[in-house]
mmCIF file of C-alpha atoms in Angstrom:
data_model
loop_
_atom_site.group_PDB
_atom_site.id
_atom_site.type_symbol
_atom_site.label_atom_id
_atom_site.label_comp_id
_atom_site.label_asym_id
_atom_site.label_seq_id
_atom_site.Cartn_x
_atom_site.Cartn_y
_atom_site.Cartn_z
ATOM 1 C CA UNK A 277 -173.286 83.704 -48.341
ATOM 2 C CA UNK A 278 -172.081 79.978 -48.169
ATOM 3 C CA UNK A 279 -173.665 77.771 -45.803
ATOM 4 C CA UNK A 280 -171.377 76.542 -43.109
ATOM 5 C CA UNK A 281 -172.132 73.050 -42.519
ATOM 6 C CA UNK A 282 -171.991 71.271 -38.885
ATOM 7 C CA UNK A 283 -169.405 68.895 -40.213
ATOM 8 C CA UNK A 284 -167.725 72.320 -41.414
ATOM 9 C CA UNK A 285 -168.232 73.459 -37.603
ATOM 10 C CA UNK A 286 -167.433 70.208 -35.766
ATOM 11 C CA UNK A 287 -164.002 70.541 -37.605
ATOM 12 C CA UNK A 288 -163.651 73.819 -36.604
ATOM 13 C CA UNK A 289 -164.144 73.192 -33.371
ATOM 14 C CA UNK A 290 -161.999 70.417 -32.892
ATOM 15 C CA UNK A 291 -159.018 72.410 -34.651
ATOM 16 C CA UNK A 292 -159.699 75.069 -31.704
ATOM 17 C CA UNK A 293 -159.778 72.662 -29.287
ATOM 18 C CA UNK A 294 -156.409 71.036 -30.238
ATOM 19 C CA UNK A 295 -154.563 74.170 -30.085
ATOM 20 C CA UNK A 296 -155.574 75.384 -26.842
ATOM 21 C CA UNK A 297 -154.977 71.419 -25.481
ATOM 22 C CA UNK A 298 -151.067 72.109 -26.813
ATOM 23 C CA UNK A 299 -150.888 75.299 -25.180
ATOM 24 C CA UNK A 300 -152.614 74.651 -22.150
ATOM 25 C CA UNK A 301 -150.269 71.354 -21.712
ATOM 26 C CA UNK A 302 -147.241 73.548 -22.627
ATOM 27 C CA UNK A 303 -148.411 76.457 -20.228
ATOM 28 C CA UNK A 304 -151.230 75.469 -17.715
ATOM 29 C CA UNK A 305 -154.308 77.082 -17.880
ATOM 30 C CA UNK A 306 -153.616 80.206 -15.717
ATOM 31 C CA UNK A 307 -150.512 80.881 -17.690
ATOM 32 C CA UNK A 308 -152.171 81.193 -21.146
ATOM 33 C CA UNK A 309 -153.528 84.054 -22.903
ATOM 34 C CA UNK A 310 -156.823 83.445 -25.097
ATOM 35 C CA UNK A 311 -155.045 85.643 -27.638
ATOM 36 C CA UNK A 312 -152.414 82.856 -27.813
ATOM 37 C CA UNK A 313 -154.785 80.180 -28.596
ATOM 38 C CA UNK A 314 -155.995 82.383 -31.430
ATOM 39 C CA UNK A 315 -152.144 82.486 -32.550
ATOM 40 C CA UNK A 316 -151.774 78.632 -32.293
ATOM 41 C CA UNK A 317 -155.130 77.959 -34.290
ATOM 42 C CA UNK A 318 -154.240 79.855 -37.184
ATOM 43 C CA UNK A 319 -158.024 80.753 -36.630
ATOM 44 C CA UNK A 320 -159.306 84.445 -36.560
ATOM 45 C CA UNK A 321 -160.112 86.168 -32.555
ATOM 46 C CA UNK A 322 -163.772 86.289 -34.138
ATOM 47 C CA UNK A 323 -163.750 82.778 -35.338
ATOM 48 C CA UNK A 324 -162.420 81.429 -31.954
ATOM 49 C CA UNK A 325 -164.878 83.401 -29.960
ATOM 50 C CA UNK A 326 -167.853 82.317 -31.833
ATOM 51 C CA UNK A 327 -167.288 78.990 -30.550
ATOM 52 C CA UNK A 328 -165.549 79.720 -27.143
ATOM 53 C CA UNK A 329 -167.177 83.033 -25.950
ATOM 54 C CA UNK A 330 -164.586 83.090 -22.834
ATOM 55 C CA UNK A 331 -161.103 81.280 -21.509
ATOM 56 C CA UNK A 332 -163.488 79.398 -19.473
ATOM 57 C CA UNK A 333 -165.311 77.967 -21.960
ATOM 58 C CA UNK A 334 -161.737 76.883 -23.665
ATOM 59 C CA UNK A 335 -160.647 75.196 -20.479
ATOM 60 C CA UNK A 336 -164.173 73.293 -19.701
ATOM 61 C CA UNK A 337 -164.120 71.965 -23.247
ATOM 62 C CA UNK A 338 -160.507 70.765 -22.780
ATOM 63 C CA UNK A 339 -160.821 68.975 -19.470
ATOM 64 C CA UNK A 340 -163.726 67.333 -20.891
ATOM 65 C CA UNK A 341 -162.703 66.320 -23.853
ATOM 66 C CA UNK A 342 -159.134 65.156 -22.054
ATOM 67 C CA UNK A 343 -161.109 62.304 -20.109
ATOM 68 C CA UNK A 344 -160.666 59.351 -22.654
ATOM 69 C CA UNK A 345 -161.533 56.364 -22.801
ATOM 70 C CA UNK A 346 -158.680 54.096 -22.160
ATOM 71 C CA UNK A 347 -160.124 50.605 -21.481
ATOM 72 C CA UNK A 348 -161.570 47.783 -23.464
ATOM 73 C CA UNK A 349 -162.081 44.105 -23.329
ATOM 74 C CA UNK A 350 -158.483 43.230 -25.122
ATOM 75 C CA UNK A 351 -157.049 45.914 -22.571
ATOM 76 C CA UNK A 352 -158.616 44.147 -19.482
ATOM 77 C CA UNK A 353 -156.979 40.527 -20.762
ATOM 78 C CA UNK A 354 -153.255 42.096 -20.667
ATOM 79 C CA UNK A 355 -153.084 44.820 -18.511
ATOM 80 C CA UNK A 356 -149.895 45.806 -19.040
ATOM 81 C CA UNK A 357 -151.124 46.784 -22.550
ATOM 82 C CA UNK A 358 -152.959 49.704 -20.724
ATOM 83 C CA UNK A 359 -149.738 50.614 -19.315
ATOM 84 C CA UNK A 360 -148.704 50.971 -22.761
ATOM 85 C CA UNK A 361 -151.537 53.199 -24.120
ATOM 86 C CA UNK A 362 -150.666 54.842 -21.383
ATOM 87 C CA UNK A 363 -146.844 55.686 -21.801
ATOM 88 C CA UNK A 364 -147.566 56.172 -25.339
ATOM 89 C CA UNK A 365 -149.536 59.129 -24.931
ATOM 90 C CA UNK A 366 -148.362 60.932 -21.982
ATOM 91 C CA UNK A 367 -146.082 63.615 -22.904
ATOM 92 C CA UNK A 368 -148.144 66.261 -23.622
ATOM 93 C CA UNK A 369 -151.571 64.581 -22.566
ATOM 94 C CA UNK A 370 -150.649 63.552 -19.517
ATOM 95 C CA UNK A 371 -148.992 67.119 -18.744
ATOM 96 C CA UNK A 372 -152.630 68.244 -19.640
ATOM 97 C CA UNK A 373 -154.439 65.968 -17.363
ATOM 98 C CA UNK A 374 -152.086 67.398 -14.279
ATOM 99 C CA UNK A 375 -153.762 70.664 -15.325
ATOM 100 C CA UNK A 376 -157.162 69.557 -15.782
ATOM 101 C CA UNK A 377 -157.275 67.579 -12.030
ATOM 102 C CA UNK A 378 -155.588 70.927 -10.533
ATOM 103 C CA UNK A 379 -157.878 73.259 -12.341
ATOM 104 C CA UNK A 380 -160.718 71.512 -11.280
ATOM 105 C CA UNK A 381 -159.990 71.105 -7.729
ATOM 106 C CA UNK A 382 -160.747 74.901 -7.199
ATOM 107 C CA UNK A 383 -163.411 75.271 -9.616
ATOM 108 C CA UNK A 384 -166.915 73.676 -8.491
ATOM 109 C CA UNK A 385 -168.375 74.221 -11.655
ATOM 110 C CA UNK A 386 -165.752 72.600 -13.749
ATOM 111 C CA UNK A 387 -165.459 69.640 -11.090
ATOM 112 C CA UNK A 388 -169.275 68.718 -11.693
ATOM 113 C CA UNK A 389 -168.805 68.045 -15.200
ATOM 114 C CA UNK A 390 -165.475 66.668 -15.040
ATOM 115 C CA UNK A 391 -167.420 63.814 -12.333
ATOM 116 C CA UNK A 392 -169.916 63.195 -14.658
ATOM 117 C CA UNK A 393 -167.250 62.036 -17.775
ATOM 118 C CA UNK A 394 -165.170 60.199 -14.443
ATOM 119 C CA UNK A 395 -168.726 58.545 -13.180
ATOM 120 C CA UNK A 396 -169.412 57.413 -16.644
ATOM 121 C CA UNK A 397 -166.041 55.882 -17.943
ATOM 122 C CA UNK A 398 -166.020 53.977 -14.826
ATOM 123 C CA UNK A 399 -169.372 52.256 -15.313
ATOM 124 C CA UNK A 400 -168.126 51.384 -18.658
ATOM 125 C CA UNK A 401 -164.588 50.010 -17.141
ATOM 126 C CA UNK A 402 -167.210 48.023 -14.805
ATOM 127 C CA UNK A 403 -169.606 46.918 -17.496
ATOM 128 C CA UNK A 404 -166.440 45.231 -19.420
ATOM 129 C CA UNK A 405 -165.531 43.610 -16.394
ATOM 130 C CA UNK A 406 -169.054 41.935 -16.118
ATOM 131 C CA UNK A 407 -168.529 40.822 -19.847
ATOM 132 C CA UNK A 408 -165.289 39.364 -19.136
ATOM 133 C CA UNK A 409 -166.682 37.185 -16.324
ATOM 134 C CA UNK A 410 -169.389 36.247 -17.898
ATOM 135 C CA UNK A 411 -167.186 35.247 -21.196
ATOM 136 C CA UNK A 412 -164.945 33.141 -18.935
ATOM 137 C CA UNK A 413 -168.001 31.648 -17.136
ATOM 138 C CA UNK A 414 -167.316 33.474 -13.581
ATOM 139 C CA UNK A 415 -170.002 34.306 -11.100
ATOM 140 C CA UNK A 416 -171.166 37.680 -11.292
ATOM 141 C CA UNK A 417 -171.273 38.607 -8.216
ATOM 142 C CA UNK A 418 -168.239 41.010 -7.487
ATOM 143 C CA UNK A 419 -168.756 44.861 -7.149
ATOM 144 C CA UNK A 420 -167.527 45.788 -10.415
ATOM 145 C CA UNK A 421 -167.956 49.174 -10.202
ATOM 146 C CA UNK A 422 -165.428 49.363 -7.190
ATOM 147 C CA UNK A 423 -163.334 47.152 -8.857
ATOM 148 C CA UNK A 424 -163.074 49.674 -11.934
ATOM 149 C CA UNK A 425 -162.722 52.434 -9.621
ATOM 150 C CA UNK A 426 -159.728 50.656 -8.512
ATOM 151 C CA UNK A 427 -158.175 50.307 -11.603
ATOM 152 C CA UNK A 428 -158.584 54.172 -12.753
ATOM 153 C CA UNK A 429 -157.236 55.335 -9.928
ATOM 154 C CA UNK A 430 -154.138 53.046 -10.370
ATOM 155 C CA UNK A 431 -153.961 54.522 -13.895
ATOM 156 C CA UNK A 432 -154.252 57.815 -12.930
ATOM 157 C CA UNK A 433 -151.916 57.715 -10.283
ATOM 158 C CA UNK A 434 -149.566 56.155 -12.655
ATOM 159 C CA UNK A 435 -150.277 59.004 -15.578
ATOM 160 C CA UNK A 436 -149.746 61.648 -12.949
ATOM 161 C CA UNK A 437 -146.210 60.140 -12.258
ATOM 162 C CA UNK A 438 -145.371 59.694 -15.927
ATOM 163 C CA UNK A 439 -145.923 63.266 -16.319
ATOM 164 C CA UNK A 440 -143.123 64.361 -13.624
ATOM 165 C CA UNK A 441 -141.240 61.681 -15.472
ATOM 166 C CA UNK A 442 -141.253 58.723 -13.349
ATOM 167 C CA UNK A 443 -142.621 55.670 -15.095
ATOM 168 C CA UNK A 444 -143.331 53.169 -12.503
ATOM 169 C CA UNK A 445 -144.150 50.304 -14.582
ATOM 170 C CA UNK A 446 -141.859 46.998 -13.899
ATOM 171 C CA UNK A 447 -142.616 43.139 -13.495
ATOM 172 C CA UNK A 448 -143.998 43.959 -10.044
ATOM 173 C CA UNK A 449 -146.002 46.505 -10.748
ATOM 174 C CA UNK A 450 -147.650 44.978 -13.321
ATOM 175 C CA UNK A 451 -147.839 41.699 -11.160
ATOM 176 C CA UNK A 452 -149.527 43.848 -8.735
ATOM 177 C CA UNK A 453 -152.519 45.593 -11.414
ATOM 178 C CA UNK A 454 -152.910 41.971 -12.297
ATOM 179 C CA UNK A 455 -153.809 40.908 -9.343
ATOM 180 C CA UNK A 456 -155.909 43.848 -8.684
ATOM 181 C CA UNK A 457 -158.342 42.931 -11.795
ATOM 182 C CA UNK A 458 -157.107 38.948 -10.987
ATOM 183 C CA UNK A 459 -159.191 38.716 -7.771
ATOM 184 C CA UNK A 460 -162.382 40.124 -9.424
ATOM 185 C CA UNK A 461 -162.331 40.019 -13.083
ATOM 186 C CA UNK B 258 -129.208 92.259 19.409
ATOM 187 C CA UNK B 259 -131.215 88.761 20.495
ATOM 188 C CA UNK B 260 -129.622 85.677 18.812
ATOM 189 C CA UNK B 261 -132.071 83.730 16.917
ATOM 190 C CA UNK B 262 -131.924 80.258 17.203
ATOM 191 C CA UNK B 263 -132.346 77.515 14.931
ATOM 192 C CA UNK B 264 -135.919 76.741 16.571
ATOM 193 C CA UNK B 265 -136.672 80.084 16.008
ATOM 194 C CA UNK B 266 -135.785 80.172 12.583
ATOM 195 C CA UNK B 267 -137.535 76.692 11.960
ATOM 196 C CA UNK B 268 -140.731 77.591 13.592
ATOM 197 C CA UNK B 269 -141.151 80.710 11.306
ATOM 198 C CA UNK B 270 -140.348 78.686 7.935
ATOM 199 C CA UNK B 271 -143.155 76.466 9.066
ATOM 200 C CA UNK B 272 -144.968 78.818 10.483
ATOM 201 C CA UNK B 273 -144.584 80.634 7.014
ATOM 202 C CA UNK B 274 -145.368 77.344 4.884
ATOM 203 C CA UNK B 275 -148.427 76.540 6.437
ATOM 204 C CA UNK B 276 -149.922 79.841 5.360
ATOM 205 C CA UNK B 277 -148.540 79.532 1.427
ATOM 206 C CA UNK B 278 -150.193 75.649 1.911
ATOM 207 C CA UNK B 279 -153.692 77.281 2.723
ATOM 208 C CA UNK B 280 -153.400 80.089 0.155
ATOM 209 C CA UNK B 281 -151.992 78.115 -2.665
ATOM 210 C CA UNK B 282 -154.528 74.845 -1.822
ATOM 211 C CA UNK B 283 -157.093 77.803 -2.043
ATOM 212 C CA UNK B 284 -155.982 79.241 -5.213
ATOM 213 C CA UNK B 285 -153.540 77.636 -7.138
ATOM 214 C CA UNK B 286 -149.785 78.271 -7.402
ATOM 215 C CA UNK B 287 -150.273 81.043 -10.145
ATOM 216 C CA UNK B 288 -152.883 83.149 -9.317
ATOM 217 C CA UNK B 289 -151.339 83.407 -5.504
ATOM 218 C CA UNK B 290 -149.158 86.408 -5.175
ATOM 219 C CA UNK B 291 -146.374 86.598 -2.373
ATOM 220 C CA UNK B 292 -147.937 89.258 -0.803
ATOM 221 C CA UNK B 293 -151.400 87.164 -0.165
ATOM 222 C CA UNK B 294 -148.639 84.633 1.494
ATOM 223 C CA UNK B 295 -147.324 87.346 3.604
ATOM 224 C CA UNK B 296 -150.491 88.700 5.167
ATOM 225 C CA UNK B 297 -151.596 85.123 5.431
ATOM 226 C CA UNK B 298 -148.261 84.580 7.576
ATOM 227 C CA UNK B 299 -149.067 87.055 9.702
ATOM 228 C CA UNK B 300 -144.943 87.972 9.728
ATOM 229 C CA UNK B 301 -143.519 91.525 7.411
ATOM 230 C CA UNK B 302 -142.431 91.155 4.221
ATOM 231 C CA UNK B 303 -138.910 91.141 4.717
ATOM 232 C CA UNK B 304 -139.085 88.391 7.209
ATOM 233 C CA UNK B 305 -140.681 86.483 4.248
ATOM 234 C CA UNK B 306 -138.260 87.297 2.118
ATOM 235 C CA UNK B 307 -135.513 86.280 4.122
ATOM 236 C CA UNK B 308 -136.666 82.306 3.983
ATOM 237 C CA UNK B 309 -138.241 82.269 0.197
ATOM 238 C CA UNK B 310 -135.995 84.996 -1.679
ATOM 239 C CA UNK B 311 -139.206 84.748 -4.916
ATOM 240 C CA UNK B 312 -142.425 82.994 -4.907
ATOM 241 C CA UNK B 313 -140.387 79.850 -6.897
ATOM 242 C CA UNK B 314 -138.867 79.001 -3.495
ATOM 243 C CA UNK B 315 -142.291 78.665 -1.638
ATOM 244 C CA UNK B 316 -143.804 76.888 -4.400
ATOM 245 C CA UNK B 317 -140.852 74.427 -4.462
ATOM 246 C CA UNK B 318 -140.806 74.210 -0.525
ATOM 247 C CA UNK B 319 -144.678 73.566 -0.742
ATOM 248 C CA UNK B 320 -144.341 70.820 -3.312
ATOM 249 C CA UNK B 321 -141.412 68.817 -1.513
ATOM 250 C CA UNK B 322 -143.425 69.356 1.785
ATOM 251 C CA UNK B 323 -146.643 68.370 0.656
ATOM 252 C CA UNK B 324 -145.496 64.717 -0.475
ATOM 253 C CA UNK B 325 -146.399 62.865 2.640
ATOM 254 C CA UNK B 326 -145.607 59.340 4.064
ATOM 255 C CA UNK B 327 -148.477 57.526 4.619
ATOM 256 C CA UNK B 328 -147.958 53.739 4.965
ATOM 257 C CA UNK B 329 -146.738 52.709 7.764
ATOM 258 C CA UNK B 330 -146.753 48.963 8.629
ATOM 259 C CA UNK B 331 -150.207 49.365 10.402
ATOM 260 C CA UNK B 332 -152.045 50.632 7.426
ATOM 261 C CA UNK B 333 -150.346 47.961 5.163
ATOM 262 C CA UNK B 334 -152.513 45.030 7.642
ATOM 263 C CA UNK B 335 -155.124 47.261 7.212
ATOM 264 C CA UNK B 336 -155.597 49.119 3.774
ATOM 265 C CA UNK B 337 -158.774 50.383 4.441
ATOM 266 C CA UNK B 338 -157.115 52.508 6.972
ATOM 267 C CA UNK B 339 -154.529 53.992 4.370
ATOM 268 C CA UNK B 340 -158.349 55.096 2.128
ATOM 269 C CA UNK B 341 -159.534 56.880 5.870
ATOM 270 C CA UNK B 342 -155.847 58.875 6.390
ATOM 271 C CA UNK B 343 -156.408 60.002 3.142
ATOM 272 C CA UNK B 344 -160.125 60.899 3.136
ATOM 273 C CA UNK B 345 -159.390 62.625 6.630
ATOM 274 C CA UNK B 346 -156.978 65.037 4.884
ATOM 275 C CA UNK B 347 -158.330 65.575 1.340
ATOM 276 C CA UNK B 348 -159.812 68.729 1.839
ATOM 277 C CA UNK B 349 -156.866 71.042 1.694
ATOM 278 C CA UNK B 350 -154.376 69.007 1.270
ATOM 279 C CA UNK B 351 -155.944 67.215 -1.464
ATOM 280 C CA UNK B 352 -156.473 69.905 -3.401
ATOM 281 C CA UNK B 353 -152.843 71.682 -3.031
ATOM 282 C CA UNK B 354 -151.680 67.853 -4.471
ATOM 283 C CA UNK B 355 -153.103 68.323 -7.534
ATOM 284 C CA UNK B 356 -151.553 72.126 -8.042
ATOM 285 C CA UNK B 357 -148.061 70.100 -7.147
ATOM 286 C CA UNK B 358 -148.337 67.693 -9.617
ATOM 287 C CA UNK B 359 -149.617 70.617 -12.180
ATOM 288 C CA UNK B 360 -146.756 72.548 -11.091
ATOM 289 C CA UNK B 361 -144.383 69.774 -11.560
ATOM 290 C CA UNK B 362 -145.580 68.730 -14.867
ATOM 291 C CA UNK B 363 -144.603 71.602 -16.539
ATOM 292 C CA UNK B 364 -141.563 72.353 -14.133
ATOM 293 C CA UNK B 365 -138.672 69.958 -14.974
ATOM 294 C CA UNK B 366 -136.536 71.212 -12.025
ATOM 295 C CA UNK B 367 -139.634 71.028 -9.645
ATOM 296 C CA UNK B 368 -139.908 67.680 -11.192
ATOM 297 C CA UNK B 369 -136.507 66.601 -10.345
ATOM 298 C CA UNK B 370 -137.125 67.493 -6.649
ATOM 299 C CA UNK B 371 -140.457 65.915 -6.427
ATOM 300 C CA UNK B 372 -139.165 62.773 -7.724
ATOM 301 C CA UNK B 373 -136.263 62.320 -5.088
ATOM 302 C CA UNK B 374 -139.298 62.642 -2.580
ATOM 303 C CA UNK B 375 -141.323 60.224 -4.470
ATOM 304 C CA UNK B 376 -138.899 57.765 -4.957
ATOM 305 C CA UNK B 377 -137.854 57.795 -1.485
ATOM 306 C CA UNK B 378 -141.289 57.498 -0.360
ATOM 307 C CA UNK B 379 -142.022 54.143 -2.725
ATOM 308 C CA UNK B 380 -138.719 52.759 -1.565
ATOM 309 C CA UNK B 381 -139.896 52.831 1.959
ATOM 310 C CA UNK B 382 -143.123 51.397 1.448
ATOM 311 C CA UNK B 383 -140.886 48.518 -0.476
ATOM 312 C CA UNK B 384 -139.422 48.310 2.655
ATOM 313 C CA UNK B 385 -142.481 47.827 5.058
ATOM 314 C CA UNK B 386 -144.042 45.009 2.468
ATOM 315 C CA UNK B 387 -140.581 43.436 3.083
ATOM 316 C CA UNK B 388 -140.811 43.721 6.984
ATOM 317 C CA UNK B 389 -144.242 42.554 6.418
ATOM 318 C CA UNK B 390 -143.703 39.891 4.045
ATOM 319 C CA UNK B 391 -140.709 38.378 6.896
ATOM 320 C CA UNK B 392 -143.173 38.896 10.192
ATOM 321 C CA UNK B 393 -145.326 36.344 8.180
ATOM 322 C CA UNK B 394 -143.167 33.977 7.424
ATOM 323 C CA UNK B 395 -143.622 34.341 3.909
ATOM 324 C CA UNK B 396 -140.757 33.875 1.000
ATOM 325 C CA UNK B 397 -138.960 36.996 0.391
ATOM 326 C CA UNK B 398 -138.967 37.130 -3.744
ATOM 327 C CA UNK B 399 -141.737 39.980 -4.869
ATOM 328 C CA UNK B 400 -140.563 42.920 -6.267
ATOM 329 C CA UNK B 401 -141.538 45.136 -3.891
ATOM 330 C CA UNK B 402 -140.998 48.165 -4.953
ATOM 331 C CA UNK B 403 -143.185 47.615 -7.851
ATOM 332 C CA UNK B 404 -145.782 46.991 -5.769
ATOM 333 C CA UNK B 405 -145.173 49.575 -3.496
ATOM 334 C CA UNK B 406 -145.427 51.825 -6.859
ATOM 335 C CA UNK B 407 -148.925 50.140 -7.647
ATOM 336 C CA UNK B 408 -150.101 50.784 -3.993
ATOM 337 C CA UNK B 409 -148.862 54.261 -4.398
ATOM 338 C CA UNK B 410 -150.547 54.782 -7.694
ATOM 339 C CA UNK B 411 -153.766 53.767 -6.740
ATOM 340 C CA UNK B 412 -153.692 55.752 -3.986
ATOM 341 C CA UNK B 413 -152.493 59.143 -5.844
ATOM 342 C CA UNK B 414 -155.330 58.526 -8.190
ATOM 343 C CA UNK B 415 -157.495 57.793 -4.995
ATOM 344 C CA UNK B 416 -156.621 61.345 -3.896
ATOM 345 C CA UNK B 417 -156.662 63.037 -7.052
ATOM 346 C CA UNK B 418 -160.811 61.930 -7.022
ATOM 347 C CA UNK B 419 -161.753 63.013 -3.633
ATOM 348 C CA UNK B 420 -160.333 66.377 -4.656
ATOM 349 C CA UNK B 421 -162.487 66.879 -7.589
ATOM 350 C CA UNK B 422 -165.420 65.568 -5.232
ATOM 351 C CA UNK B 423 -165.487 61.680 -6.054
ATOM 352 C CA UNK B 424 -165.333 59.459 -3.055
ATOM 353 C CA UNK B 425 -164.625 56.221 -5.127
ATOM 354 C CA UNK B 426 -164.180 53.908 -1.964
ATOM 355 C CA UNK B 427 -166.043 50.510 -1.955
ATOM 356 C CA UNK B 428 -166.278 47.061 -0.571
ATOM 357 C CA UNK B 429 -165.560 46.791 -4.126
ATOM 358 C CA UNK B 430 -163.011 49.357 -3.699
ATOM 359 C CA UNK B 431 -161.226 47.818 -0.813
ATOM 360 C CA UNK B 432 -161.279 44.070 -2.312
ATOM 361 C CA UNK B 433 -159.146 45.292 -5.250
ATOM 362 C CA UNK B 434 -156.521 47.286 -3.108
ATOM 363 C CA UNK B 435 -156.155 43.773 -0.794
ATOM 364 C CA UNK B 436 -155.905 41.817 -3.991
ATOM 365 C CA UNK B 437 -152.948 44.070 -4.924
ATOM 366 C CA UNK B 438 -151.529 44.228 -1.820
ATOM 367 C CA UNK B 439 -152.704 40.021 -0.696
ATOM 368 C CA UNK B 440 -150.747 38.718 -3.971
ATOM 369 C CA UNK B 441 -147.678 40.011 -2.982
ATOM 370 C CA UNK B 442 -148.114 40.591 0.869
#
């Protein structure tokens, strides 16, 4: 019997994954079938559920892994470059991400982890904002961690209303996020 | 036969969306059935039936009513009191946001209707940093309605934390949503 490698797994996995992201963005989560997960694959039912013993399994590992990253250092200079990565990625993620806030609203469990990926991209968003003071010689002193806070939630408020298909982004919106970071950064 | 009047007939559609609001907040817009609504209601189901012909209409009615105003010019002088009205209604409420914007993400009609109410909503908030803006003496040139989205957006993702159980409200917190408001106040 070949040996399946964890590279050979970790691709598996991830091929699982981004199926059930496209159909749970195209269907929410209460709307989908595992079976058409398994369709969307191109996987077998016995190769999906080896990884992802139950729906809820799929759906944890999605909302997880739907948390990114979206801020860095060059991202923090021109924010309306966020606004960007933004746009540029919100048709079918941010459809997602409407799914994974409402799914996790009514699901302690699922809530706890999602917190923990929330808690932890914000105290990087905060840590980049101390570098960026400190690289432009500012006191150190703000709370940074609010301050990111601040901006996510901006961002997510803004992804939420891309994905009904309002983009609010104009000069004085932007004006507006920069003086948000502005004041602190 | 007793004429109903229009009070009447408007106290019973309220009377009827405040119980879909509690069992949809509860469960989620698709694993609520219309009968859960009806014995929720406390009304038959034909009376039911004869405001919300299919469960389509109380999820649409529930989305357009859940989109709330909530700046007024007080809160504007004050922005830490917009964070308290929304921390004083997150529980329920909160969490029946996130099934609208779920709902609405993957609903374009839904999302048509939503965004009249949304759009509405930001230009009156324009409006109030306008009033604001003149009661201060201060030159009348921001685009206001792009701040009013900002404001808007920060609070939607404000809301969209506290109902996955992440108070994200700061000094920190606060100092960015003045700075956003103060530049353009």
């Amino acid at each position: 019997m070949p040996k399946v490698t964890q590279e050979h797994r970790d691709a598996r996995r991830r091929q699982i994954l981004a199926a059930a992201r496209e159909v749970f963005a195209a269907k929410g989560f209460a709307q989908t079938s595992t079976g058409e997960i398994v369709a969307a694959s191109g996987l077998s039912t016995g190769a999906v559920y080896s990884y992802f013993p139950s729906k809820n399994d799929l759906v944890a590992a999605v909302c997880e892994s739907a948390v990114e990253d979206l801020v860095d250092l060059a991202a923090l200079r021109d924010p309306g470059e966020l606004l960007d990565r933004i746009r540029a990625r919100h048709g079918s993620h941010g459809r997602l991400m409407t799914q994974v806030w409402a799914e996790a609203a009514v699901s302690p469990g699922l809530a706890a982890r999602i917190r923990v990926r929330l808690a932890d991209d914000q105290a990087k968003v905060a840590d980049l904002i101390g570098q960026d003071r400190r690289s432009r010689g500012l006191p150190d002193t703000a709370d940074h961690l609010g301050v990111a806070g601040a901006l996510l939630a901006l961002l997510t408020g803004y992804s939420q209303r891309l994905a009904v298909g309002q983009d609010m982004d104009t000069p004085g919106f932007r004006h507006a996020l920069e003086a948000l970071l502005g004041d602190a950064v």
